Coordinates of C-alpha atoms in Angstrom, one line a residue:
M56 CA 28.5 8.0 -17.7
K57 CA 28.8 9.3 -14.6
W58 CA 25.6 7.5 -12.4
K59 CA 25.4 7.5 -9.0
K60 CA 27.8 4.8 -7.5
Q61 CA 23.9 4.0 -5.1
I62 CA 21.9 3.1 -8.3
T63 CA 24.3 0.7 -10.2
N64 CA 23.3 -2.9 -8.8
L65 CA 19.8 -1.0 -8.1
K66 CA 17.0 -3.0 -9.5
A67 CA 13.9 -1.7 -10.7
Y68 CA 10.2 -2.4 -9.2
Q69 CA 8.9 -5.7 -11.0
P70 CA 5.6 -5.9 -10.5
G71 CA 4.1 -8.7 -10.8
R72 CA 2.9 -11.1 -13.8
S73 CA 0.3 -9.1 -15.7
I74 CA -3.0 -11.0 -16.8
E75 CA -2.2 -11.5 -20.4
D76 CA 1.0 -11.6 -19.9
V77 CA 0.7 -15.1 -18.3
R78 CA -2.3 -16.0 -20.7
K79 CA -0.2 -16.0 -23.9
E80 CA 2.4 -18.5 -21.6
Y81 CA 0.2 -21.3 -20.8
G82 CA -2.8 -20.5 -22.7
L83 CA -5.5 -20.1 -20.7
E84 CA -9.0 -18.9 -20.9
K85 CA -9.6 -17.2 -17.4
I86 CA -6.9 -15.8 -15.1
V87 CA -7.9 -14.2 -12.0
K88 CA -4.9 -11.6 -10.9
L89 CA -4.3 -11.9 -7.0
A90 CA -1.0 -10.7 -6.8
S91 CA -1.0 -6.8 -6.3
N92 CA -3.6 -5.9 -4.3
E93 CA -6.4 -4.1 -6.6
N94 CA -9.8 -3.6 -6.0
P95 CA -12.2 -7.3 -7.2
F96 CA -14.9 -5.6 -7.5
G97 CA -14.0 -3.1 -9.8
S98 CA -14.6 1.4 -9.5
S99 CA -17.5 3.2 -8.4
N100 CA -20.1 3.4 -10.9
R101 CA -20.3 7.5 -10.3
A102 CA -16.3 7.2 -10.9
K103 CA -17.0 4.9 -14.5
E104 CA -19.8 7.6 -15.3
W105 CA -18.0 10.2 -15.4
I106 CA -14.9 9.1 -16.9
Q107 CA -17.0 8.1 -19.8
S108 CA -19.0 11.5 -20.0
Y109 CA -15.8 13.7 -19.7
G110 CA -15.5 15.6 -23.1
S111 CA -13.4 18.5 -22.6
S112 CA -9.9 18.9 -24.5
Y113 CA -7.5 16.6 -24.0
A114 CA -4.7 19.1 -25.0
I115 CA -5.2 20.9 -22.5
Y116 CA -2.9 20.6 -18.5
P117 CA -4.3 19.6 -15.9
D118 CA -5.0 21.8 -12.9
G119 CA -1.7 22.0 -11.2
Y120 CA -3.0 23.1 -7.5
I121 CA -5.5 19.5 -7.8
T122 CA -8.5 22.3 -7.1
D123 CA -11.8 20.8 -7.2
L124 CA -10.1 17.3 -5.4
R125 CA -8.0 19.3 -2.8
S126 CA -11.1 20.8 -2.2
A127 CA -13.8 17.5 -2.0
L128 CA -10.9 16.1 0.7
S129 CA -10.4 18.6 3.2
E130 CA -14.4 18.5 2.9
S131 CA -14.3 14.8 3.6
L132 CA -11.2 14.8 6.0
N133 CA -12.0 17.9 8.1
V134 CA -8.6 19.7 7.2
E135 CA -7.4 22.4 5.4
E136 CA -6.8 22.6 2.0
K137 CA -3.0 23.4 2.7
Q138 CA -2.3 20.7 4.4
L139 CA -3.2 18.9 1.2
I140 CA -0.1 17.5 -1.1
F141 CA -0.9 15.3 -4.1
G142 CA 1.1 12.7 -6.1
N143 CA 1.2 10.2 -9.0
G144 CA -0.2 7.2 -6.7
S145 CA 1.7 7.3 -3.4
D146 CA 4.5 6.0 -4.2
E147 CA 5.5 9.8 -6.3
L148 CA 4.8 11.0 -2.6
I149 CA 7.5 8.6 -1.0
L150 CA 9.4 9.5 -3.9
I151 CA 8.7 13.2 -2.4
I152 CA 9.8 13.0 0.2
S153 CA 13.0 10.8 0.1
R154 CA 14.6 13.1 -2.3
A155 CA 13.6 16.4 -0.2
M156 CA 14.6 14.8 3.3
L157 CA 17.8 12.4 2.5
E158 CA 20.8 12.4 1.7
P159 CA 24.4 11.3 2.6
G160 CA 25.3 11.6 6.1
K161 CA 21.1 11.2 6.6
N162 CA 19.5 7.8 8.0
T163 CA 16.2 6.8 7.2
V164 CA 14.7 3.8 9.8
M165 CA 11.6 1.6 8.9
A166 CA 11.0 -2.4 9.3
T167 CA 11.6 -5.6 7.6
P168 CA 9.9 -6.4 4.8
T169 CA 7.6 -3.5 4.7
F170 CA 6.9 -1.8 1.6
P171 CA 10.3 -2.0 -0.1
Q172 CA 10.0 2.3 -2.4
Y173 CA 10.8 3.4 1.4
R174 CA 14.5 1.5 0.9
H175 CA 14.7 1.8 -2.8
N176 CA 14.5 6.2 -2.8
A177 CA 16.7 6.5 0.1
T178 CA 19.4 4.1 -1.4
V179 CA 18.7 6.9 -4.7
E180 CA 19.5 9.6 -2.0
G181 CA 22.8 8.0 -0.1
A182 CA 21.3 7.3 2.6
E183 CA 21.7 5.9 5.2
I184 CA 19.4 2.9 5.5
R185 CA 18.1 1.5 9.8
E186 CA 15.9 -1.3 9.0
V187 CA 14.0 -3.2 12.4
P188 CA 12.7 -6.4 11.9
L189 CA 8.9 -7.0 12.7
V190 CA 8.0 -9.4 15.1
D191 CA 4.9 -11.5 14.3
G192 CA 4.6 -9.4 10.8
A193 CA 4.6 -6.5 13.5
H194 CA 6.4 -3.3 13.6
D195 CA 9.1 -4.0 16.8
L196 CA 8.3 0.1 17.7
N197 CA 10.6 0.4 20.8
A198 CA 13.6 -1.2 18.9
M199 CA 12.9 1.9 15.7
L200 CA 12.9 4.3 18.5
A201 CA 16.5 3.0 19.7
V202 CA 18.0 3.2 16.5
I203 CA 16.9 7.2 15.7
D204 CA 19.8 9.8 16.1
E205 CA 20.7 13.3 15.7
Q206 CA 21.0 12.2 12.0
T207 CA 17.4 10.4 11.3
A208 CA 15.5 12.4 9.2
V209 CA 12.5 10.5 7.9
V210 CA 10.8 7.3 9.9
W211 CA 8.5 4.9 8.0
L212 CA 5.2 3.3 9.4
C213 CA 3.2 1.5 7.5
S214 CA 0.1 0.9 8.9
P215 CA -1.2 -2.0 7.6
N216 CA 1.8 -3.4 6.9
N217 CA 2.3 -4.8 3.5
P218 CA 2.5 -7.2 3.5
T219 CA 1.7 -8.7 6.7
G220 CA -1.8 -6.6 7.1
I221 CA -0.6 -6.1 10.9
H222 CA -1.8 -2.5 12.0
I223 CA -0.1 -0.5 15.0
S224 CA -2.7 -0.4 17.2
N225 CA -4.0 3.8 18.8
N226 CA -2.0 3.0 22.3
D227 CA 1.0 2.1 20.5
L228 CA 1.5 5.0 17.9
V229 CA 1.4 8.0 21.0
Q230 CA 3.4 6.2 22.9
F231 CA 5.8 5.9 19.9
L232 CA 5.5 9.8 18.9
N233 CA 5.6 10.9 22.2
K234 CA 9.6 9.8 22.0
V235 CA 9.7 10.4 18.8
P236 CA 11.9 13.9 18.7
E237 CA 10.3 16.6 16.8
D238 CA 12.4 17.9 13.7
V239 CA 12.2 13.7 12.6
L240 CA 9.5 13.6 9.8
V241 CA 6.8 10.0 10.7
V242 CA 5.6 9.0 8.0
L243 CA 2.2 6.8 8.6
D244 CA 1.8 4.9 5.3
E245 CA -2.0 5.0 4.6
A246 CA -2.6 3.1 1.5
Y247 CA -4.9 0.1 2.9
Y248 CA -6.6 2.5 5.7
E249 CA -10.2 2.3 4.3
Y250 CA -9.9 -1.8 4.9
V251 CA -9.2 -1.4 8.5
T252 CA -11.9 -2.6 10.8
A253 CA -10.2 -2.5 13.6
D254 CA -10.8 -1.0 17.1
D255 CA -8.3 0.2 18.8
Y256 CA -6.8 1.7 15.2
Y257 CA -5.9 5.1 15.5
N258 CA -7.4 8.1 14.1
A259 CA -5.0 9.8 11.9
V260 CA -6.4 13.4 11.3
E261 CA -6.6 13.7 14.9
I262 CA -2.2 12.7 15.0
V263 CA -1.6 15.1 12.4
E264 CA -3.8 17.9 15.2
K265 CA -1.5 16.4 18.0
Y266 CA 1.4 15.8 16.2
P267 CA 2.7 18.2 14.1
N268 CA 6.0 15.9 12.3
V269 CA 3.5 13.0 11.5
L270 CA 2.3 13.0 7.8
V271 CA -0.5 10.4 6.2
L272 CA -0.4 8.5 2.6
R273 CA -3.2 7.3 1.3
T274 CA -4.5 6.3 -2.1
F275 CA -7.6 6.0 -4.5
S276 CA -5.8 2.9 -5.9
K277 CA -7.3 0.2 -3.4
I278 CA -10.2 0.8 -2.1
Y279 CA -11.5 3.0 -4.8
G280 CA -10.3 1.1 -7.5
L281 CA -8.6 3.6 -9.4
A282 CA -4.4 2.8 -9.4
S283 CA -5.1 2.3 -13.2
F284 CA -5.3 6.3 -12.8
R285 CA -2.2 6.8 -10.2
V286 CA -3.6 9.2 -8.0
G287 CA -2.0 8.8 -3.9
Y288 CA -2.8 12.1 -1.7
G289 CA -1.1 13.0 1.7
F290 CA -1.8 15.5 4.8
G291 CA 0.1 16.9 7.8
A292 CA 0.9 20.1 8.7
E293 CA 0.5 22.6 7.0
E294 CA 4.7 23.6 7.2
V295 CA 5.7 20.7 6.2
V296 CA 3.6 20.1 3.0
R297 CA 5.1 23.6 2.2
A298 CA 8.1 21.9 2.9
L299 CA 7.3 19.3 0.0
E300 CA 5.7 21.4 -2.2
P301 CA 8.6 22.8 -4.5
V302 CA 9.6 18.9 -5.1
R303 CA 6.8 17.5 -6.7
E304 CA 6.2 18.0 -10.1
P305 CA 3.8 20.6 -12.2
F306 CA 1.2 18.3 -13.3
N307 CA 1.5 15.5 -11.6
I308 CA -2.5 14.5 -11.6
N309 CA -4.1 14.0 -14.3
T310 CA -7.3 15.7 -15.1
L311 CA -9.4 12.4 -15.4
G312 CA -7.7 10.6 -12.7
K313 CA -8.5 14.0 -10.8
G314 CA -12.1 13.6 -11.6
A315 CA -12.4 10.1 -11.2
A316 CA -11.7 10.7 -7.7
I317 CA -13.6 13.0 -7.0
A318 CA -16.9 11.2 -8.2
A319 CA -15.6 7.7 -6.4
L320 CA -14.6 9.9 -3.3
S321 CA -18.6 10.7 -3.2
D322 CA -19.7 7.7 -3.6
Q323 CA -18.7 6.2 0.2
A324 CA -21.6 3.6 0.2
F325 CA -19.4 1.2 -2.3
V326 CA -16.0 1.9 -0.3
E327 CA -18.3 0.5 2.7
K328 CA -19.5 -2.5 0.1
C329 CA -16.1 -3.1 -0.6
R330 CA -14.8 -3.1 3.3
I331 CA -17.5 -5.9 3.6
E332 CA -16.6 -7.7 1.2
N333 CA -13.1 -7.5 1.8
K334 CA -13.8 -9.0 6.1
K335 CA -15.8 -12.0 3.7
G336 CA -13.2 -12.9 1.4
L337 CA -10.9 -12.8 5.0
E338 CA -13.0 -15.5 6.4
Q339 CA -12.4 -17.6 3.7
F340 CA -9.2 -17.8 3.9
Y341 CA -8.4 -17.6 7.2
Q342 CA -10.7 -20.7 7.1
F343 CA -9.2 -23.1 4.5
C344 CA -5.9 -22.0 6.6
Q345 CA -7.2 -23.3 10.1
N346 CA -8.9 -26.3 8.4
E347 CA -5.3 -27.5 6.9
N348 CA -3.1 -26.3 9.7
I349 CA -1.4 -23.5 8.6
F350 CA 0.3 -20.3 9.9
Y351 CA -1.6 -16.7 8.2
Y352 CA -1.0 -13.7 9.1
P353 CA -4.3 -12.2 10.2
S354 CA -5.2 -9.1 8.2
E355 CA -6.4 -5.9 7.9
G356 CA -6.0 -4.8 4.4
N357 CA -7.1 -6.1 1.2
F358 CA -4.3 -9.1 1.0
I359 CA -3.3 -12.1 2.8
L360 CA 0.7 -13.7 3.7
I361 CA 0.2 -17.8 3.7
D362 CA 3.1 -19.1 4.9
F363 CA 3.3 -22.3 3.1
K364 CA 6.6 -23.0 4.8
C365 CA 7.2 -24.3 1.3
N366 CA 9.5 -23.3 -1.6
S367 CA 7.1 -20.3 -2.2
D368 CA 8.1 -19.9 -6.4
E369 CA 7.2 -23.1 -7.1
L370 CA 4.1 -23.0 -5.6
T371 CA 2.8 -19.2 -6.9
Q372 CA 4.1 -21.6 -10.2
Y373 CA 1.5 -24.4 -9.7
L374 CA -0.7 -21.5 -8.8
M375 CA -0.4 -19.6 -12.1
E376 CA -0.4 -23.0 -13.8
K377 CA -4.0 -23.2 -12.6
G378 CA -4.8 -19.7 -13.6
Y379 CA -4.3 -17.4 -10.5
I380 CA -1.2 -14.8 -10.1
V381 CA -0.5 -14.4 -6.8
R382 CA 2.7 -13.0 -5.2
S383 CA 5.7 -15.9 -4.3
G384 CA 7.0 -14.5 -0.5
N385 CA 10.3 -14.6 -2.2
A386 CA 10.1 -11.2 -3.8
L387 CA 8.4 -10.0 -0.2
G388 CA 11.2 -11.1 2.3
F389 CA 9.1 -13.9 3.4
P390 CA 10.2 -17.1 1.8
G391 CA 8.0 -20.4 2.4
A392 CA 5.0 -17.8 2.0
V393 CA 2.6 -16.8 -0.8
R394 CA 0.9 -12.9 -0.9
V395 CA -2.6 -13.3 -1.7
T396 CA -5.3 -10.8 -3.0
V397 CA -8.4 -10.9 -1.1
G398 CA -10.9 -11.2 -4.6
S399 CA -14.8 -12.0 -4.7
Q400 CA -16.3 -15.1 -3.0
E401 CA -15.9 -17.2 -6.2
Q402 CA -12.6 -15.8 -6.7
N403 CA -11.4 -16.9 -3.6
E404 CA -13.0 -20.4 -3.3
G405 CA -11.1 -21.1 -6.9
V406 CA -7.9 -20.1 -5.5
I407 CA -8.6 -21.7 -2.4
Q408 CA -9.2 -25.1 -3.8
A409 CA -5.5 -25.1 -5.8
M410 CA -3.5 -24.7 -3.0
K411 CA -5.2 -27.7 -1.1
S412 CA -4.6 -29.5 -4.6
F413 CA -1.5 -27.9 -3.6
V414 CA -1.0 -29.0 -0.1
A415 CA -2.3 -32.7 -0.6
E416 CA -0.4 -33.2 -3.6
K417 CA 2.6 -32.2 -2.0
A418 CA 2.2 -33.1 1.4
I419 CA 2.5 -29.8 3.4
R420 CA 2.0 -29.7 6.8
Q421 CA 3.1 -27.6 9.1

């Protein structure tokens, strides 16, 4: 077979362990999954009610233009409908951008560690990857500027960053964008946008209005609790979206996902409730870390990266055997740490107690 040489050693995305998988292996009745940054409160009742009421034929293709959701988001965001592009999750949008812009001879700039699909898709397309280490969990924007050149096609900014949860401030972003060449696409990946409470966070709609080389990515998988439907979207300048559209697969947003997303978008009270509860949950983890003198990254997402300075896989295994699935830092570029999704108050208390037991048993001290 004549495979691309760059994919011969490339590994497929490795999702976290499923609840059923862990239940089967350890024979546990109660398992809490806190590994994939899913919403512990599920989704809006409006979305559930819409799905249950759907009675049309499943034999009909979805609306390829995603008309109703496009209209709803256009009104919600106050952007033109032609400024919107949709993906089977924001992961597919990353693939679309990479496929449209990256190739041998071009390079792409990103932080490290960050969301791994930027690197993954760039590798598939044969582009040069320029990674700039984080500083205290945050993007080093000046260092990223320094590696941009005439062959740079795309710069990826994850804000809040996964896995650290650190956001980019408005002032830092504007200073960065003022210096980025106009022919370089800057992708602002805002998968966790709705969880952000920081006062200095930028307004992405205003950023797009001022900088036509910026494309913003968002998703219904996180705070909206519709991860199983895979609905992501992006917005930017019409000319950027128009250039990307031919790369988008036809009918890539399924009918149930589109309808559920519209219903979920209409229930901003649910979104606000989740944001408030997430903030309370983060405070539970902050208090634990401070009491135990364990380093953590203050997060603007629905997860927290905690550096236990231990064997990450051992801690992950320990917590799994207690019924809590978390993400090992070894898989995220942070050996010694674990990333924990913020759950309900009860779920947080449970995993914190399990982590306390691990600390006591292993006599971990910073």
